Short mmCIF file of C-alpha atoms in Angstrom, two decimals:
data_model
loop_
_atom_site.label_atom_id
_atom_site.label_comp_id
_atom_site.label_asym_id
_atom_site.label_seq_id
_atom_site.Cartn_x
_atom_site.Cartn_y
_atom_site.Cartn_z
CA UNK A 308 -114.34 -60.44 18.96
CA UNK A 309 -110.94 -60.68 17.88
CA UNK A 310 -109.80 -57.38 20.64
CA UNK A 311 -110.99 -59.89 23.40
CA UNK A 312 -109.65 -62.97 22.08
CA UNK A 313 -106.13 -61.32 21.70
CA UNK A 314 -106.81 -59.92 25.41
CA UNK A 315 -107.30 -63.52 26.83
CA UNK A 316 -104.67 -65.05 25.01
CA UNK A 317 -102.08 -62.55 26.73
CA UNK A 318 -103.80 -63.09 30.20
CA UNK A 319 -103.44 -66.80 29.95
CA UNK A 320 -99.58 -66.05 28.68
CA UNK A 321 -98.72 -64.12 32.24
CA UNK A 322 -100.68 -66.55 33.99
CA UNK A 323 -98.85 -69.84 33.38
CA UNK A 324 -95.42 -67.50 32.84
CA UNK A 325 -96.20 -67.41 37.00
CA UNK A 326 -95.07 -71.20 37.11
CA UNK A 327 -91.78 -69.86 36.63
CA UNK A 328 -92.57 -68.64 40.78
CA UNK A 329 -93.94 -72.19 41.12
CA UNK A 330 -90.20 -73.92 40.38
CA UNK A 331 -88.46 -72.27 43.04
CA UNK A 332 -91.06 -72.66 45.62
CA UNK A 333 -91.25 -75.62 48.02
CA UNK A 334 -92.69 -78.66 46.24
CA UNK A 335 -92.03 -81.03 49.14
CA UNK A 336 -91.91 -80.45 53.01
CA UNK A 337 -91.03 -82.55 55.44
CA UNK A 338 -92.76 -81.97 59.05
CA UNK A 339 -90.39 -83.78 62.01
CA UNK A 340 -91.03 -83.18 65.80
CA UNK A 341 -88.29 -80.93 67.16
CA UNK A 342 -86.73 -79.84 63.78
CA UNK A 343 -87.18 -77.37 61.63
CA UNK A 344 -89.34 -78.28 58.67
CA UNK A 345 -87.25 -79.34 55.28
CA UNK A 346 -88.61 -77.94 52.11
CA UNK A 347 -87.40 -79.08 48.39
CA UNK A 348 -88.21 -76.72 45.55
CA UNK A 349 -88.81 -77.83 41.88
CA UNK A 350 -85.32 -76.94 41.15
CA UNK A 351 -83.98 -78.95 43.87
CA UNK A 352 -85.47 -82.17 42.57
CA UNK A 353 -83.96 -81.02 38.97
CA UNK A 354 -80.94 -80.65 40.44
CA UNK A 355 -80.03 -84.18 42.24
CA UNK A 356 -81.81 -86.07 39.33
CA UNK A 357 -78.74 -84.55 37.64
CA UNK A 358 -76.27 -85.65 40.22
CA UNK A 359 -78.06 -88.97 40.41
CA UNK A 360 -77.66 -89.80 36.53
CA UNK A 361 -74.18 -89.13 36.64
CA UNK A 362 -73.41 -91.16 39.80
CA UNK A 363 -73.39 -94.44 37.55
CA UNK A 364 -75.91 -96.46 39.76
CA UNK A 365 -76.05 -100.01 39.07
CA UNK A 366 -78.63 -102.54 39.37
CA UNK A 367 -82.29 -102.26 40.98
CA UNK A 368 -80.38 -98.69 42.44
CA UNK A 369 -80.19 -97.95 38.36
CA UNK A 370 -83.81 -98.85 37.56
CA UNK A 371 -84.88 -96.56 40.33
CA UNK A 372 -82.57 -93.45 39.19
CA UNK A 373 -83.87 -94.32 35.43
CA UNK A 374 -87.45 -93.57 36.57
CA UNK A 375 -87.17 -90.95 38.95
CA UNK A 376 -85.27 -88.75 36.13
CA UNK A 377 -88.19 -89.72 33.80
CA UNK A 378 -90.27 -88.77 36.26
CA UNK A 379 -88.59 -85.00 36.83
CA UNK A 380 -87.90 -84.81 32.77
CA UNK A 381 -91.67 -85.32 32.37
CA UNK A 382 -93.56 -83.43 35.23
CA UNK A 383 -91.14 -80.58 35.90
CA UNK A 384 -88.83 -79.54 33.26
CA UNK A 385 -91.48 -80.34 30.47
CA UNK A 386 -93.85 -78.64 32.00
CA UNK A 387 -91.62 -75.69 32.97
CA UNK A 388 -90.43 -75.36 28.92
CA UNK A 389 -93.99 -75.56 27.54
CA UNK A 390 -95.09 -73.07 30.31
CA UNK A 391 -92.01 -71.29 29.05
CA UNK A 392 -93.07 -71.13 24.93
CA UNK A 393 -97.15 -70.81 25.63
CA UNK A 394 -96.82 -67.47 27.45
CA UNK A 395 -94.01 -66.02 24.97
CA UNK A 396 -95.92 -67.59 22.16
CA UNK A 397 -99.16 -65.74 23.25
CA UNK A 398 -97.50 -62.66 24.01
CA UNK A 399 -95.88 -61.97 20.80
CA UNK A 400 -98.44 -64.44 18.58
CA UNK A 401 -101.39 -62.70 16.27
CA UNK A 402 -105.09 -63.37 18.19
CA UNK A 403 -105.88 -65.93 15.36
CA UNK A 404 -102.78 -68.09 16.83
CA UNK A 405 -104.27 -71.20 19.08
CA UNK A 406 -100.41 -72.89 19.76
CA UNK A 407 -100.36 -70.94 22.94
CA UNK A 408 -103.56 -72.32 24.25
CA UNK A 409 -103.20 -75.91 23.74
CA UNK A 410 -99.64 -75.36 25.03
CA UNK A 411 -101.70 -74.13 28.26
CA UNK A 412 -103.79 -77.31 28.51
CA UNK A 413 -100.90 -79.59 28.05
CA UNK A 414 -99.20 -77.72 30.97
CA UNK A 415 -102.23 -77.91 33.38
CA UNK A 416 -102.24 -81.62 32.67
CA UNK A 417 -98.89 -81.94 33.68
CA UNK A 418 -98.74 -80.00 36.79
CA UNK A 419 -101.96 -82.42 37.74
CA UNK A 420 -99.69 -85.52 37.04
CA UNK A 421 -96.86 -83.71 39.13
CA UNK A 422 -99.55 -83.08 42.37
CA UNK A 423 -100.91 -86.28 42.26
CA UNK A 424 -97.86 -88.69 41.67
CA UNK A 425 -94.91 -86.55 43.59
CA UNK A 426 -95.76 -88.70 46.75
CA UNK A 427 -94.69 -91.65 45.46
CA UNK A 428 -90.95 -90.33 45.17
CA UNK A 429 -90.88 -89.31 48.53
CA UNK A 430 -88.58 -91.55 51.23
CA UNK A 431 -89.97 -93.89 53.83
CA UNK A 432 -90.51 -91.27 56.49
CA UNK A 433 -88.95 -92.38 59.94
CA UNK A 434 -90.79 -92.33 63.70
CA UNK A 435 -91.60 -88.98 63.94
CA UNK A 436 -91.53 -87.83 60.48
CA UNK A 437 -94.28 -86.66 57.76
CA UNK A 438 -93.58 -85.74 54.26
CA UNK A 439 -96.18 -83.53 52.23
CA UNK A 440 -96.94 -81.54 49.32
CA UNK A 441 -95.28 -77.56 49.45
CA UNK A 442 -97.10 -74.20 48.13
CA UNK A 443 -95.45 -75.39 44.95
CA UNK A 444 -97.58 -77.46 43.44
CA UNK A 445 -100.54 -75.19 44.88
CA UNK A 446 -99.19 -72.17 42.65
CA UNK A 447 -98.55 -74.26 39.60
CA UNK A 448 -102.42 -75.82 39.49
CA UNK A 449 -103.59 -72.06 40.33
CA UNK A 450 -101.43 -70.65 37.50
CA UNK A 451 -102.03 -73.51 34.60
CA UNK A 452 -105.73 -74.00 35.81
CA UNK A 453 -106.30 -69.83 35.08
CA UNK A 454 -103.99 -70.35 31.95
CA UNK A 455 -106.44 -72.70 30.26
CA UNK A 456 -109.60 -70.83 31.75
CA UNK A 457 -107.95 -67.81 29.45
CA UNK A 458 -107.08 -70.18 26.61
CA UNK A 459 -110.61 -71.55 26.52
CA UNK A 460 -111.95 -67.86 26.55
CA UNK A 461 -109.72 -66.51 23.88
CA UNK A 462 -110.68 -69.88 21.43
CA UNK A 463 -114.14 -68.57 21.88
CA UNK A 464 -113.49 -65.00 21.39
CA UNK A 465 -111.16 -65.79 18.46
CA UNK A 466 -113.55 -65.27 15.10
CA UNK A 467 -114.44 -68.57 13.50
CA UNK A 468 -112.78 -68.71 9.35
CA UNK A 469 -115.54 -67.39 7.19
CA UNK A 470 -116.38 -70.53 4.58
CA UNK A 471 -117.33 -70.05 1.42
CA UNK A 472 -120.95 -71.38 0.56
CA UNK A 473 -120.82 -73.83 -1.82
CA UNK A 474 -122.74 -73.60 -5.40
CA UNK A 475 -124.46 -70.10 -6.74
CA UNK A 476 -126.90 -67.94 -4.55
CA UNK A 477 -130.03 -69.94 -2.57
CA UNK A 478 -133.19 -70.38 -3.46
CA UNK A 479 -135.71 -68.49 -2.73
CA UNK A 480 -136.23 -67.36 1.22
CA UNK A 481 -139.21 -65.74 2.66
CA UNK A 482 -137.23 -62.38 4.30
CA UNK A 483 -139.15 -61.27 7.58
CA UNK A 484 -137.80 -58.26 7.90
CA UNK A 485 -140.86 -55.28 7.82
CA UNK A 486 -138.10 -52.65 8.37
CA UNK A 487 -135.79 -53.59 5.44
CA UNK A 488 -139.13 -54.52 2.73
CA UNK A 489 -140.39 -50.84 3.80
CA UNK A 490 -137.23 -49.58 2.20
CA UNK A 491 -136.31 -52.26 -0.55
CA UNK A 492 -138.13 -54.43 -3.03
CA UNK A 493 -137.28 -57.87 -2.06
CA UNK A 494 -136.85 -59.99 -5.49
CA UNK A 495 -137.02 -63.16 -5.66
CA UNK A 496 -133.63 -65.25 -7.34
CA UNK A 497 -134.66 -66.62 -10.69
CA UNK A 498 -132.25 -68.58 -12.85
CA UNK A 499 -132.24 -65.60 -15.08
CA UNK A 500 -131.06 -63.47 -12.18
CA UNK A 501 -128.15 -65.57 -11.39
CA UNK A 502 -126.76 -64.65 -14.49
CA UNK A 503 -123.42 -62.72 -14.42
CA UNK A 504 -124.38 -58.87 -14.30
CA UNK A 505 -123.43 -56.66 -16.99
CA UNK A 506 -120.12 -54.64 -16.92
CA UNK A 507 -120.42 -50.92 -15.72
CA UNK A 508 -124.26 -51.31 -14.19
CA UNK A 509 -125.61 -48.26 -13.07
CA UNK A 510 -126.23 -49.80 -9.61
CA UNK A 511 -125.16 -52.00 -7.01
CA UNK A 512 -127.13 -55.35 -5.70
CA UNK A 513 -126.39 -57.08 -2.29
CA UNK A 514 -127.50 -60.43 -2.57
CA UNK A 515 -127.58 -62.53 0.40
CA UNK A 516 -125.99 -65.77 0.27
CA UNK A 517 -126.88 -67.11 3.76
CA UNK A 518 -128.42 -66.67 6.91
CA UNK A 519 -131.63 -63.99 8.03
CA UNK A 520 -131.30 -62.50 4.46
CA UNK A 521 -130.56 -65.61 2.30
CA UNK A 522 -132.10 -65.23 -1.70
CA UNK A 523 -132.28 -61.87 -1.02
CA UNK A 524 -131.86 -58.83 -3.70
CA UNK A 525 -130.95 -55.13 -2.35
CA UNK A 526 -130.78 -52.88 -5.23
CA UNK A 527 -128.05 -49.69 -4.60
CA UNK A 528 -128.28 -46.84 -6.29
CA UNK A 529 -125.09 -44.46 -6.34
CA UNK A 530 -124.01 -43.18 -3.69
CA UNK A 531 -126.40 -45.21 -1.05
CA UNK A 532 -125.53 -46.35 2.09
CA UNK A 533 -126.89 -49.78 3.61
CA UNK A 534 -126.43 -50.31 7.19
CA UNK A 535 -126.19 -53.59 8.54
CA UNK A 536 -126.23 -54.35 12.42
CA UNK A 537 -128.60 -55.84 15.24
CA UNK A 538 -129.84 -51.93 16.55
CA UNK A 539 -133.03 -51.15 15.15
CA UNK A 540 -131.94 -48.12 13.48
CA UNK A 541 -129.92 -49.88 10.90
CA UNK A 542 -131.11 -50.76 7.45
CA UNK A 543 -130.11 -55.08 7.70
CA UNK A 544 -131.24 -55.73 11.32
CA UNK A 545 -129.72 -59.08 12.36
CA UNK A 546 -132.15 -59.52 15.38
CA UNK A 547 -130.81 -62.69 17.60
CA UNK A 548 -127.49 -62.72 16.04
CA UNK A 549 -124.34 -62.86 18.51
CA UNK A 550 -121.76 -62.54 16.37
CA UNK A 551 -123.44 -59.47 14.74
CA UNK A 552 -122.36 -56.52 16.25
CA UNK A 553 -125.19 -53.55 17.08
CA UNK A 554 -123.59 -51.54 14.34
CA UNK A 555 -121.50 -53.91 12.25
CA UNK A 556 -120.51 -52.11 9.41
CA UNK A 557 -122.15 -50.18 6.43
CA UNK A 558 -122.03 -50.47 2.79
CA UNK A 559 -121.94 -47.92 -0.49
CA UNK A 560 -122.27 -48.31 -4.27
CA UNK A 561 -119.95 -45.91 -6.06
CA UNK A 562 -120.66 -45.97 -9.66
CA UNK A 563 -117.90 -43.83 -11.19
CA UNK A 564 -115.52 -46.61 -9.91
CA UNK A 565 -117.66 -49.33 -10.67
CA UNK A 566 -116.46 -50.41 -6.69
CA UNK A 567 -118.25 -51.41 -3.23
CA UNK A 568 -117.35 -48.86 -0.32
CA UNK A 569 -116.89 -51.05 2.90
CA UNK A 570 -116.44 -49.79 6.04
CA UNK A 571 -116.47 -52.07 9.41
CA UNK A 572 -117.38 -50.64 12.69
CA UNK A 573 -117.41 -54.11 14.85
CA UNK A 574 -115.36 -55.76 17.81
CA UNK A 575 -116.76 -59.03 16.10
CA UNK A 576 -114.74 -58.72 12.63
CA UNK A 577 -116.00 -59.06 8.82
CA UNK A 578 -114.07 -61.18 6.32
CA UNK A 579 -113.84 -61.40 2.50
CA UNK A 580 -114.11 -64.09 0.16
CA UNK A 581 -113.11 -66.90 3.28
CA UNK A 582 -110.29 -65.37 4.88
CA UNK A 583 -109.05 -65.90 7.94
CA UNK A 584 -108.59 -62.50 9.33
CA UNK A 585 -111.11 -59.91 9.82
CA UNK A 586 -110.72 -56.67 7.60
CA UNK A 587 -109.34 -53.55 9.65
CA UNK A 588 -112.05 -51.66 11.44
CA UNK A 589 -113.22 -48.15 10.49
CA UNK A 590 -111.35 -47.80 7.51
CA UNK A 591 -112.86 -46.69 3.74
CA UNK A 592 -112.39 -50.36 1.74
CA UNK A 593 -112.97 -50.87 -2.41
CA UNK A 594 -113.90 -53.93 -2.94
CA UNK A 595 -114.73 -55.27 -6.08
CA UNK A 596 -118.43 -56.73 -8.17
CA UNK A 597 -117.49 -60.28 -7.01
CA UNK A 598 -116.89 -60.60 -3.72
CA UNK A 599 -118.54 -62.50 -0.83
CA UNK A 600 -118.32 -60.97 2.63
CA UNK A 601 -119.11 -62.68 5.86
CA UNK A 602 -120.83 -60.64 8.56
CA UNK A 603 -119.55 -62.06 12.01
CA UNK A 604 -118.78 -65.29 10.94
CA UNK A 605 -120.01 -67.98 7.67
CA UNK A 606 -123.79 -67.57 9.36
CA UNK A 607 -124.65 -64.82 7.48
CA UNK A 608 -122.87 -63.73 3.96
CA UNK A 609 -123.60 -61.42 1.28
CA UNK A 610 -122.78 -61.21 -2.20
CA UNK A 611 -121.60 -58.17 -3.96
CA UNK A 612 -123.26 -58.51 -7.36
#
């Protein structure tokens, strides 16, 4: 799932990268009969908070300018920056990266702070006069709120770190598979079989570490291919497993090299021996007598014996 975790990271990226449109629209309007309607952007708050904290206000006056440039430091330039490093962050950042979406939730939070606490810097209106919230604010919830929508997505699409099972291979596991015990002889783990194999064997074993297949012993012979996927056709059929793609990936036994031919076909990713990123899909792989790959995610592993 990494290809759609990387996709909604870069849609939440553009989407609160839009709240740079936010800052320059009106943020505040103020409605008076017989005039034209006064608007005050994002930027225009920025800027006389910056003229204010240089006019050297003294007093009550001071305490006043002291919060109200707090207030715009907080809720519109912090906001703004974060916005700023989330969507350039997620745009150039791998799909295993998850700065840019809690960036995007601390932005969303702010922009709710900004909507719902702007009114209380706005002057006593006079007869006549109303003061409300612009199309600013508007755009900057619409933006951050679709922003962290994405970032939630993508932290669900992103593939979880494959952990390594602790101690040797499980007991014993009834396997209910009909399809795969048609094909193989399921053998059951006995202390003596958890004994390191012998160098050069004249065959591969996948041993199942955990999930449908746990305590499980596949004997391959040179040259085999095991299939491993939730489609029917496939030799290890991971019925009812999500993170198992239809055709996952498919494994050999070559003998000559005493090595394990991996190749991945998934969208959902297979990792080795706990790491964090998936190995590269569709490509020829050795791996070595040893190692412990995770189909999907930690749910279901196998051992290459």
């Amino acid at each position: 799932m990494n290809r759609f975790a990387k996709k909604f990271r870069v849609l939440g990226s553009l989407c609160v990268l839009l709240n740079l449109i936010a800052f320059f629209q009106p943020v505040t309007m103020r409605i008076q009969e017989n005039y034209a309607d006064l608007t005050w952007s994002q930027l225009d708050y920025v800027k006389g908070t910056i003229v204010e904290s240089f006019s050297g206000s003294k007093g009550e006056a001071s305490e006043v300018v002291s919060v109200s440039i707090l207030w715009v430091m907080g809720l519109i330039v912090l906001p703004l920056l974060l916005s700023l490093a989330a969507g350039i962050w997620g745009l150039i950042g791998s799909y295993v990266q998850r700065v840019s979406s809690i960036l995007e939730f601390f932005v969303l939070f702010l922009y709710i702070g900004l909507a719902a606490s702007i009114g209380s810097f706005w002057p006593k209106a006079a007869e006549g006069q109303a003061y409300s919230r612009g199309i600013s604010c508007t755009l900057a919830l619409i933006f951050s709120g679709l922003g962290a929508i994405f970032a939630v997505l993508s932290l669900i699409a992103t593939p979880r770190k494959a952990k390594m099972p602790k101690g040797g291979i499980p007991q014993v596991e009834e396997i209910k598979q009909e399809q795969v015990e048609s094909m193989y002889q399921i053998m059951n783990v006995t202390a003596e079989e958890q004994q390191p194999a012998q160098s050069g064997p004249e065959h591969g074993v996948l041993v199942g570490r955990t999930g449908l297949y746990a305590g499980a012993e596949i004997p391959m012979t040179d040259g085999e291919y095991i299939r491993l996927g939730r489609q029917a056709d496939n030799h290890l059929i991971f019925e009812g497993q999500l993170n198992v793609s239809r055709n996952h990936c498919q494994i050999k036994w070559d003998a000559a090299r005493q090595k394990y031919i991996f190749r991945d076909y998934s969208s959902n990713g297979s990792f080795v021996n706990g790491a964090e990123d998936c190995m590269p899909q569709n490509l020829d792989l050795e791996l070595p007598p040893g190692t412990v790959i995770a189909i999907g995610d930690e749910n279901n592993t196998f051992y290459l014996k």
